[in-house]
Tab-separated table of C-alpha atoms in Angstrom:
chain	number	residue	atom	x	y	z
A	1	UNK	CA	-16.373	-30.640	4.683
A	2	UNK	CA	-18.179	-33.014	2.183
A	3	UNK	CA	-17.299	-35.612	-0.483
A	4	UNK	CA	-17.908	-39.176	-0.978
A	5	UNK	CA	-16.168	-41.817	1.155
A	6	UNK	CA	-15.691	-45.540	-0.532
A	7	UNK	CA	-14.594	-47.480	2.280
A	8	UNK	CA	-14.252	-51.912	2.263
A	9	UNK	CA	-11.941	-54.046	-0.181
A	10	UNK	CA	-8.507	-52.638	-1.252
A	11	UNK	CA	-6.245	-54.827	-3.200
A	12	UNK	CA	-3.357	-55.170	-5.658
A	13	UNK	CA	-3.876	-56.986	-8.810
A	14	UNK	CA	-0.847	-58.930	-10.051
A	15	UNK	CA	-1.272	-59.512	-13.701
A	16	UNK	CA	0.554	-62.497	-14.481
A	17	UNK	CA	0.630	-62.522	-18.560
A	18	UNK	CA	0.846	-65.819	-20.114
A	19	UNK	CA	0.371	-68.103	-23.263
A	20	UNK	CA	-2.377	-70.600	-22.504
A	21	UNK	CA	-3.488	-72.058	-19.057
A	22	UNK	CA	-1.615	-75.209	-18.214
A	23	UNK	CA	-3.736	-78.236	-17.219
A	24	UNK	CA	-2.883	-79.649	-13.757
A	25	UNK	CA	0.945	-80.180	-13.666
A	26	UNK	CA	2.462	-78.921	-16.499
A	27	UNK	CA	4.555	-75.747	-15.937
A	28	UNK	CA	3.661	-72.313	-18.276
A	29	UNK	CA	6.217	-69.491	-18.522
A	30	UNK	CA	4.967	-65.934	-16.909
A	31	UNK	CA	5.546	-64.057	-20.148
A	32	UNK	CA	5.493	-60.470	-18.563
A	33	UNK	CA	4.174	-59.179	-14.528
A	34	UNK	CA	2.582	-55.394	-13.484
A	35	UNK	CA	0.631	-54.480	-10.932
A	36	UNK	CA	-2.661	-52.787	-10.754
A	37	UNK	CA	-4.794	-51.562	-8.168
A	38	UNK	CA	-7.679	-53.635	-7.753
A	39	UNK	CA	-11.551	-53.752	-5.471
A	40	UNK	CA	-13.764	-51.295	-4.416
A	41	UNK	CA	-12.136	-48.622	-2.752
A	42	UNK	CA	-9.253	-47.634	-5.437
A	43	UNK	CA	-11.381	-48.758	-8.276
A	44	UNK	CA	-14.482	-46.622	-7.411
A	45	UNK	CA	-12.228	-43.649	-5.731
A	46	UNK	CA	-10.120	-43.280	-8.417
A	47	UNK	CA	-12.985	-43.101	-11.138
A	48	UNK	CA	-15.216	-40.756	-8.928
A	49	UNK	CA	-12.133	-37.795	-8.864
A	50	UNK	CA	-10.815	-38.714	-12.382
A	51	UNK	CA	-14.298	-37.700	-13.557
A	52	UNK	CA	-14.806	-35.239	-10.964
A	53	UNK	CA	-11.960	-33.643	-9.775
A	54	UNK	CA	-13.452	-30.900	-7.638
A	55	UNK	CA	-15.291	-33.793	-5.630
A	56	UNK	CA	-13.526	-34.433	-2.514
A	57	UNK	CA	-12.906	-38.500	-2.375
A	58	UNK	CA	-11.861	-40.245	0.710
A	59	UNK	CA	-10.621	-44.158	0.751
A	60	UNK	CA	-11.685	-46.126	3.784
A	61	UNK	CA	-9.878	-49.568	4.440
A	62	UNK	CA	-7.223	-51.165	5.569
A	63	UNK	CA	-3.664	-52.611	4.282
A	64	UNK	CA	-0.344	-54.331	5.134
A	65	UNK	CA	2.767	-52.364	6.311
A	66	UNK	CA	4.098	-54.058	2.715
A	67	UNK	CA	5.118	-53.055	-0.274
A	68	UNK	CA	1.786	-53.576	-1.708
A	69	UNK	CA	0.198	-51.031	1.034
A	70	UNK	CA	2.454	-48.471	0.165
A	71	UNK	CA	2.022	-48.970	-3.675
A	72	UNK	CA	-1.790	-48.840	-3.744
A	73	UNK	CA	-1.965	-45.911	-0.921
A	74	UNK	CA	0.515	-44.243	-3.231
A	75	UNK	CA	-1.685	-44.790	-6.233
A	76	UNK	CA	-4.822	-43.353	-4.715
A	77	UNK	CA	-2.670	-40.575	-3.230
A	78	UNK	CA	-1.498	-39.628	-6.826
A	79	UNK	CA	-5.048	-39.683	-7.757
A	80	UNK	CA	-5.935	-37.413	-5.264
A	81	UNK	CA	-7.943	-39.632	-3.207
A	82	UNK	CA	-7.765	-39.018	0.214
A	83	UNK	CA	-6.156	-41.893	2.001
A	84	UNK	CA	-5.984	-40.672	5.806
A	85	UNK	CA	-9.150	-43.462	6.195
A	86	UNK	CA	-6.854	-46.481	5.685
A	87	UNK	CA	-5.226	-48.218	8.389
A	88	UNK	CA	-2.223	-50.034	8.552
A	89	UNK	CA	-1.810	-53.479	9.594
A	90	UNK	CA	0.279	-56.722	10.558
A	91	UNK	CA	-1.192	-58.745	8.048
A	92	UNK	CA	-0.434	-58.581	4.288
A	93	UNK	CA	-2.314	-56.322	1.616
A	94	UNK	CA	-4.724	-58.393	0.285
A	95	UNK	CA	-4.209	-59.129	-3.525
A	96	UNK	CA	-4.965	-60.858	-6.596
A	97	UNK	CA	-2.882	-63.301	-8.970
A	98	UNK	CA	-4.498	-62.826	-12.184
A	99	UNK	CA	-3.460	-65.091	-14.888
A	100	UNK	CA	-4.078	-63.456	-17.716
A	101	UNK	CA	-4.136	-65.691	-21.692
A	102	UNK	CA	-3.463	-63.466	-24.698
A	103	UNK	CA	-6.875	-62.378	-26.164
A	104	UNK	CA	-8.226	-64.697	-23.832
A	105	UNK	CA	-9.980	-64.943	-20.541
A	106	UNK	CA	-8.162	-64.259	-16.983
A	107	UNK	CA	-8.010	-66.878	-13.965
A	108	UNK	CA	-7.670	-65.353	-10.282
A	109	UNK	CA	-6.455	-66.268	-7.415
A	110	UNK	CA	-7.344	-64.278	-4.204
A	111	UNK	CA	-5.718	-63.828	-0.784
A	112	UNK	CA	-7.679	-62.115	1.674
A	113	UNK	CA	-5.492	-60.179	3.943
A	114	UNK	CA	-5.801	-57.325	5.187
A	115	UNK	CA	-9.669	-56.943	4.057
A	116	UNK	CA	-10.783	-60.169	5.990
A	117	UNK	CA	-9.723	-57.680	9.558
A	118	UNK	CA	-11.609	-54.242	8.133
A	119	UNK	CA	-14.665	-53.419	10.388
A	120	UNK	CA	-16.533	-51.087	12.448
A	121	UNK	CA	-13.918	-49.954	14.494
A	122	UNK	CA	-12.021	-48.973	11.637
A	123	UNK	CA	-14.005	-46.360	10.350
A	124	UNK	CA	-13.307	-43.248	12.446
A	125	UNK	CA	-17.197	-41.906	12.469
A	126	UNK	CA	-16.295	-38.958	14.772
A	127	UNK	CA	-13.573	-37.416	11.977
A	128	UNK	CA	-15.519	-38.303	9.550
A	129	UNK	CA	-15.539	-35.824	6.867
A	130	UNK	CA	-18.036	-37.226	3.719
A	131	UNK	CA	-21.572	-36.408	3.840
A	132	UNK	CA	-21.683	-40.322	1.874
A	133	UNK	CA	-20.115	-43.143	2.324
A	134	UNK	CA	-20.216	-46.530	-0.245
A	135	UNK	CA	-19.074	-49.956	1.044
A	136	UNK	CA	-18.517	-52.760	-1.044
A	137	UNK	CA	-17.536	-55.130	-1.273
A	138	UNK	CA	-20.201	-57.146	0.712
A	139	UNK	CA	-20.108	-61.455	0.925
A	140	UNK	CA	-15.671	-60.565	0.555
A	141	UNK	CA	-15.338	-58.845	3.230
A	142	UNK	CA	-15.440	-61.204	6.532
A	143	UNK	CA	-16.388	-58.954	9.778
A	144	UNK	CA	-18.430	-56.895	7.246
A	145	UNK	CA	-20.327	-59.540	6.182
A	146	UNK	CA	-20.424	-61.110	10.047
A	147	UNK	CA	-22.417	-58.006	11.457
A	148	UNK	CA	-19.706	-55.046	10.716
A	149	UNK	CA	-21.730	-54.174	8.051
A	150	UNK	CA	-24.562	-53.506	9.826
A	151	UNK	CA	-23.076	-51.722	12.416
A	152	UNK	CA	-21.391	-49.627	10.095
A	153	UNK	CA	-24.664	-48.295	7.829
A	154	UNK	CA	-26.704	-48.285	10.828
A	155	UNK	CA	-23.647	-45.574	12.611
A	156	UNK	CA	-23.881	-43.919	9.032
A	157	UNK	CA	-27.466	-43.063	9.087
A	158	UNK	CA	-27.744	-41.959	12.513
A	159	UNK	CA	-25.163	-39.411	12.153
A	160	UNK	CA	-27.238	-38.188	8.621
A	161	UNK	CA	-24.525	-39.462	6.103
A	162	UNK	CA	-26.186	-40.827	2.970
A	163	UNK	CA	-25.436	-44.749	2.550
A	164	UNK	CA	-24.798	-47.073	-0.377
A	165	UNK	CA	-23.603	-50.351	-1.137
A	166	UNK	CA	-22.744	-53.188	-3.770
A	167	UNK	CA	-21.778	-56.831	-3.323
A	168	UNK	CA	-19.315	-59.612	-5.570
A	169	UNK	CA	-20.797	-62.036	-7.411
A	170	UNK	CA	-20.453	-65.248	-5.296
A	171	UNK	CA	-21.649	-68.837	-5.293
A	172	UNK	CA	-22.879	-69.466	-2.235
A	173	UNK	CA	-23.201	-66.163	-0.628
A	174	UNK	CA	-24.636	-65.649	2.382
A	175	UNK	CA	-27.196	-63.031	1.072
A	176	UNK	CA	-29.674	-62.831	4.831
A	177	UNK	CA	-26.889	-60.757	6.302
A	178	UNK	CA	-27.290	-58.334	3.341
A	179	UNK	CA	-30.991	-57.652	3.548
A	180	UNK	CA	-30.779	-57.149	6.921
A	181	UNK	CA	-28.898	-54.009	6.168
A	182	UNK	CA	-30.888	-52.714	3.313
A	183	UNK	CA	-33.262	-50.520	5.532
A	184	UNK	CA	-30.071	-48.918	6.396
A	185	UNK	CA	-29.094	-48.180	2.482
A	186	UNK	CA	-30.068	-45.024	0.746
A	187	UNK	CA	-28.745	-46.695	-2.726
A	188	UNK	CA	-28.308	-50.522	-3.563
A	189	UNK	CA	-26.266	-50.401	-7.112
A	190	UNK	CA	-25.442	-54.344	-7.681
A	191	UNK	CA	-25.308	-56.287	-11.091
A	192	UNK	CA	-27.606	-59.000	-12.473
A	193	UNK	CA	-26.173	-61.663	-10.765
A	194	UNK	CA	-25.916	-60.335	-7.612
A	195	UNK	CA	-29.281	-58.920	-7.746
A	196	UNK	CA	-30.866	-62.532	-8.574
A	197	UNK	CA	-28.879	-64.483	-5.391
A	198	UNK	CA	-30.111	-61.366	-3.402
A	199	UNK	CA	-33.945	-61.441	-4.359
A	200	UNK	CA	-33.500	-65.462	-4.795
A	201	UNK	CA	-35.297	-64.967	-8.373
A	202	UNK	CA	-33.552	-66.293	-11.916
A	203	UNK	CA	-31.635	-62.793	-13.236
A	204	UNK	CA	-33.347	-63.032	-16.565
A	205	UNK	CA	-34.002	-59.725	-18.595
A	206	UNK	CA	-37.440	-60.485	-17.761
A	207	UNK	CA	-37.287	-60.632	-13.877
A	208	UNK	CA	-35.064	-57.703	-13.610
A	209	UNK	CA	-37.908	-54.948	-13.227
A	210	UNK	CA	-39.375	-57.631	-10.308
A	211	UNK	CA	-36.092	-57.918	-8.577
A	212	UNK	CA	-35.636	-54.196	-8.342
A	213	UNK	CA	-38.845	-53.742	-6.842
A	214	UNK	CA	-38.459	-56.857	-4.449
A	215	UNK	CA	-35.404	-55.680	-3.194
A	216	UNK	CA	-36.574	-52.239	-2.822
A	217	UNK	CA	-39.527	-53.322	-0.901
A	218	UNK	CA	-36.905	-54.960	1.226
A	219	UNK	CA	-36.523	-51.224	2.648
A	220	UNK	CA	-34.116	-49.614	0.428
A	221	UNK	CA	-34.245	-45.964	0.708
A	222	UNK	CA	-33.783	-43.972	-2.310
A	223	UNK	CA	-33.339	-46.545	-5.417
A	224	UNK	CA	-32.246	-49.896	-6.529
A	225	UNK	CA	-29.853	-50.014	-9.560
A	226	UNK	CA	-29.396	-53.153	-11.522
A	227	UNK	CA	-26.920	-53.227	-13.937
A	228	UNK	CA	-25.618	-56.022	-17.083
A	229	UNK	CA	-23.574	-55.279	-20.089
A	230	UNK	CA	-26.838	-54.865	-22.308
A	231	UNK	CA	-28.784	-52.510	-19.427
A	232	UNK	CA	-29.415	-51.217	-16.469
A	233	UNK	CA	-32.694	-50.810	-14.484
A	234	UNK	CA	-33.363	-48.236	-11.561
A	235	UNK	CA	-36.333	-48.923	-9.196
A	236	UNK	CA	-37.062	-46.115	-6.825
A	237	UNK	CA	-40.330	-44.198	-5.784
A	238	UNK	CA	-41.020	-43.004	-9.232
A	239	UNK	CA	-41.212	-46.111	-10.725
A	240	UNK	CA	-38.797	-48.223	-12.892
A	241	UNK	CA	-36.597	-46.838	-15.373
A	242	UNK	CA	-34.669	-48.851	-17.983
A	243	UNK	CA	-31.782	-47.897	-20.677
A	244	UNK	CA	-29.899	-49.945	-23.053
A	245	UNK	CA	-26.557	-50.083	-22.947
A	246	UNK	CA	-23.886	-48.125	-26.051
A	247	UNK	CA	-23.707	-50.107	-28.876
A	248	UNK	CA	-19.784	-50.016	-29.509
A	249	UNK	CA	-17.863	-50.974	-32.546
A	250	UNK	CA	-15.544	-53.457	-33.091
A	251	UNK	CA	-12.254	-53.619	-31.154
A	252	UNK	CA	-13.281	-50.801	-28.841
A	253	UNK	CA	-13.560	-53.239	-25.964
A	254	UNK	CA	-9.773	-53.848	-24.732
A	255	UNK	CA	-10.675	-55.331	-21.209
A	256	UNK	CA	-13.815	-55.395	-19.169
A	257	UNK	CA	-12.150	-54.960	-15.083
A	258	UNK	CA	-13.700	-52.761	-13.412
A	259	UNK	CA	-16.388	-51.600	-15.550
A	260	UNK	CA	-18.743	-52.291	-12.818
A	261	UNK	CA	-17.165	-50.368	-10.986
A	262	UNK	CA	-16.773	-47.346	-13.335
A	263	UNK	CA	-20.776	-47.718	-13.758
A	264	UNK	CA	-20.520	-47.362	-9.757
A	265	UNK	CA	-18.918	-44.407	-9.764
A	266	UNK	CA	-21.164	-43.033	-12.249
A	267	UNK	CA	-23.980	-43.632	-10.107
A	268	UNK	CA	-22.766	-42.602	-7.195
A	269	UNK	CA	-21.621	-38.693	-9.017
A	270	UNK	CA	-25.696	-38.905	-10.542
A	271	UNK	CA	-26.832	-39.216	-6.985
A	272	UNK	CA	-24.718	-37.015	-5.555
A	273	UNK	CA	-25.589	-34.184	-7.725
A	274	UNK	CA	-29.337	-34.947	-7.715
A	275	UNK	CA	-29.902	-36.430	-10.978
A	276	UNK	CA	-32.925	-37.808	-11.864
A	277	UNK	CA	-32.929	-41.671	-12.611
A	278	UNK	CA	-32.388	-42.260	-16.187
A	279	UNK	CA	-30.239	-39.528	-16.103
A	280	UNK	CA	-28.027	-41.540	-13.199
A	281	UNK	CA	-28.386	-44.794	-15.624
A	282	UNK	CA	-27.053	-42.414	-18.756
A	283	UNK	CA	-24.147	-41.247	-16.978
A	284	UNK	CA	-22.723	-44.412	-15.362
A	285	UNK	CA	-23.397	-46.490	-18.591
A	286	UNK	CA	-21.085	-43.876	-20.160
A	287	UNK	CA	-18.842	-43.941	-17.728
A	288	UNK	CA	-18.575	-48.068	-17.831
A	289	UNK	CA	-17.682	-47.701	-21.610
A	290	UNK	CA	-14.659	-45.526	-20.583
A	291	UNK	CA	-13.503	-48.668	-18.474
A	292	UNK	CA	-13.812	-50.842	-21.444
A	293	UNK	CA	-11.507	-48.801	-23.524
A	294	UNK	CA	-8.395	-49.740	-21.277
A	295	UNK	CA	-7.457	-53.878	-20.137
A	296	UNK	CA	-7.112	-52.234	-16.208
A	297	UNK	CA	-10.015	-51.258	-13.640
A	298	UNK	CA	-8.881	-47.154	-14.145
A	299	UNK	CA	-6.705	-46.579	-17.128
A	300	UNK	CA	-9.416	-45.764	-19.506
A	301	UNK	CA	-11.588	-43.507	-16.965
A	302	UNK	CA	-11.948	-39.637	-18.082
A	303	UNK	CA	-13.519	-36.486	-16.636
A	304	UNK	CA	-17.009	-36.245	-17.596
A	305	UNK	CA	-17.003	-34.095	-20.505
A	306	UNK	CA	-14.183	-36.419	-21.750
A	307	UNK	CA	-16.810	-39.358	-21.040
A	308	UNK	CA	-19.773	-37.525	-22.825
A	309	UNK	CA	-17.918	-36.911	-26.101
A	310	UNK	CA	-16.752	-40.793	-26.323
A	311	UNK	CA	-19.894	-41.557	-26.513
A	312	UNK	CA	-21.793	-38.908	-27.926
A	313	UNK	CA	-21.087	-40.460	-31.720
A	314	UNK	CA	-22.252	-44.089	-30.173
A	315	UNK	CA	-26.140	-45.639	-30.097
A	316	UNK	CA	-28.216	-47.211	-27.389
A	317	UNK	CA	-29.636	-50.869	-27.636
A	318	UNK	CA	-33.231	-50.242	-27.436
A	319	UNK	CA	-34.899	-52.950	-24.799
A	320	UNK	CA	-38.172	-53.574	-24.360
A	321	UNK	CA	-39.000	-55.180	-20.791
C-alpha cells in the first residue's frame, strides 16, 4: 500500500473569543469557546484527503487518553485520515488557548504534552504503509528536535520512503540540529521566516532566491520551497522558480490559520504526483487561498477542482526577483 504519512505535532486549538485583550490584571469575559484541531498532522492530513480523496493519508503522533485525544483522533477519523499511527499516552493532548479579539489579532498559549514524548520509537517503520512520510513540526517538537529527528529521516530513507519536512517559526531556535538532517530530506517546504533563521541570512524578497539555494546546497534532495503571503520560491536542480501569490478581493480573507499548512499540503499532492515546480508552487498557492476563506486551519479546504475554480476568476502579483 501507498499514501502519504504526516507524522509530529497534534493538538487541539481552544478558541477562546473575546472583546479586547486585558492588560496585566484586569479580568475580560470569554464571550464564546470551540475547539479546533490544530499542528501539523490534522492540519496537513486533513487538507491532503479533502483535496484528494482517493490518496490514502495516514496521521503519525501521539495524544492523551483525554478528551482532547479522542476528539482530534475522531476528527481525522471522520476525515478519513488514517489514525492507526497515533499512540496513546499518560500525559495530556497537547493544545492551544487561543485568545481570539473580534476582527482583531489572536494571542496563544501553548502546552506541550503529549508532542514533547513523540519520537523514533513511535513510528512503527516495519508496518509502515506510506511510500512518504512529512514531519513537522521541527524546533516544537522536543526528542525530535534532540536527535529523533534524525533518526527518524535517516530510518525513512533507508527503507526507500520519500522524506519531507517543515519547521515553526521560533525565536531562538536551535536551527544546527535541522541541517544536520537535511541530507536526509527529499523536500524542505518552510516559510520566509523560517527559511532566514535556517540559512542565518535576513528573509528579504531579495535574499529569498539565495536562501533556497544555500539551503539546498546544504544537501537537500529534490527541492527547497519557500513560501510568504506575496510568493513562493522553489530551488531544486532545474533552477529557481518563483510565482506571485492570488491577488484576492476585499473581505475574502476570513482568517489566515493554517494556510501554511494548506500550501503544505499542496506541495506535498504536486510532488507526489510528479509535478513540475511551478506547477507544485501553482497548486499549493491555490490551495492556501482555500484556507483563507474560513477563520479555522481546515474549514475552508476543497477538493482540487473545487480549489481550481476559486481561483480561476483571481490574478497573480507579478514579482520580479
Amino acid at each position: 500500500m501507498s499514501g502519504i504519512a504526516v507524522a509530529g505535532n497534534i493538538l487541539v486549538d481552544k478558541i477562546n473569543q473575546i472583546a479586547k485583550y486585558p492588560a496585566s490584571g484586569e479580568l475580560v469575559e470569554i464571550a464564546s469557546v470551540k475547539n479546533a484541531v490544530g499542528g501539523c498532522v490534522p492540519n496537513v492530513a486533513i487538507d491532503l484527503k479533502t483535496i484528494s480523496p482517493e490518496t490514502e493519508v495516514y496521521a503519525v503522533g501521539k495524544v492523551g487518553g483525554d478528551e482532547e485525544g479522542r476528539y482530534v483522533c475522531g476528527e481525522l477519523s471522520r476525515r478519513g485520515v488514517d489514525v492507526n499511527g497515533v499512540k496513546v499516552c499518560e500525559d495530556k493532548t497537547s493544545f492551544t488557548e487561543v485568545m481570539s479579539v473580534y476582527g482583531g489579532q489572536r494571542t496563544f498559549f501553548t502546552y506541550a504534552g503529549a508532542n514533547a514524548a513523540f519520537g523514533f520509537e513511535d513510528i512503527a517503520f516495519d508496518d509502515f504503509r506510506a511510500d512518504m512520510l512529512h514531519l513537522g513540526y521541527f524546533l516544537l517538537l522536543n526528542k525530535v528536535d534532540k536527535g529523533d529527528g534524525l533518526k527518524i529521516l535517516r530510518e525513512a530513507k533507508v527503507r526507500g520512503i520519500r522524506t519531507s519536512i517543515d519547521l515553526v517559526s521560533k525565536n531562538g531556535g536551535v536551527y544546527e540540529a535541522v541541517i544536520e538532517c537535511l541530507p536526509y530530506v527529499d523536500n524542505l517546504i518552510i516559510n520566509e521566516i523560517e527559511a532566514g533563521g535556517l540559512a542565518g541570512m535576513a528573509p528579504t524578497e531579495e535574499n529569498l532566491i539565495r536562501i533556497a539555494e544555500k539551503l539546498y546546497g546544504y544537501g537537500v534532495r529534490e527541492r527547497v520551497v519557500i513560501h510568504k503571503p506575496e510568493l513562493s520560491v522553489c530551488f531544486s536542480e532545474n533552477g529557481a522558480t518563483v510565482l506571485g501569490s492570488y491577488e484576492l478581493p476585499n473581505g475574502f480573507i476570513r482568517g489566515t490559520t493554517g494556510a501554511g499548512d494548506a500550501f503544505c499540503a499542496g506541495c506535498l499532492l504536486g510532488i507526489y504526483g510528479g509535478e513540475k515546480d511551478e506547477e507544485i508552487l501553482s497548486f499549493a498557492s491555490a490551495a492556501a487561498v482555500a484556507a483563507l476563506s474560513e477563520e479555522d486551519a481546515v474549514s475552508g479546504m476543497r477538493s482540487g477542482k473545487e480549489i481550481r475554480a476559486l481561483c480561476k476568476n483571481f490574478k497573480r502579483k507579478n514579482i520580479c526577483l
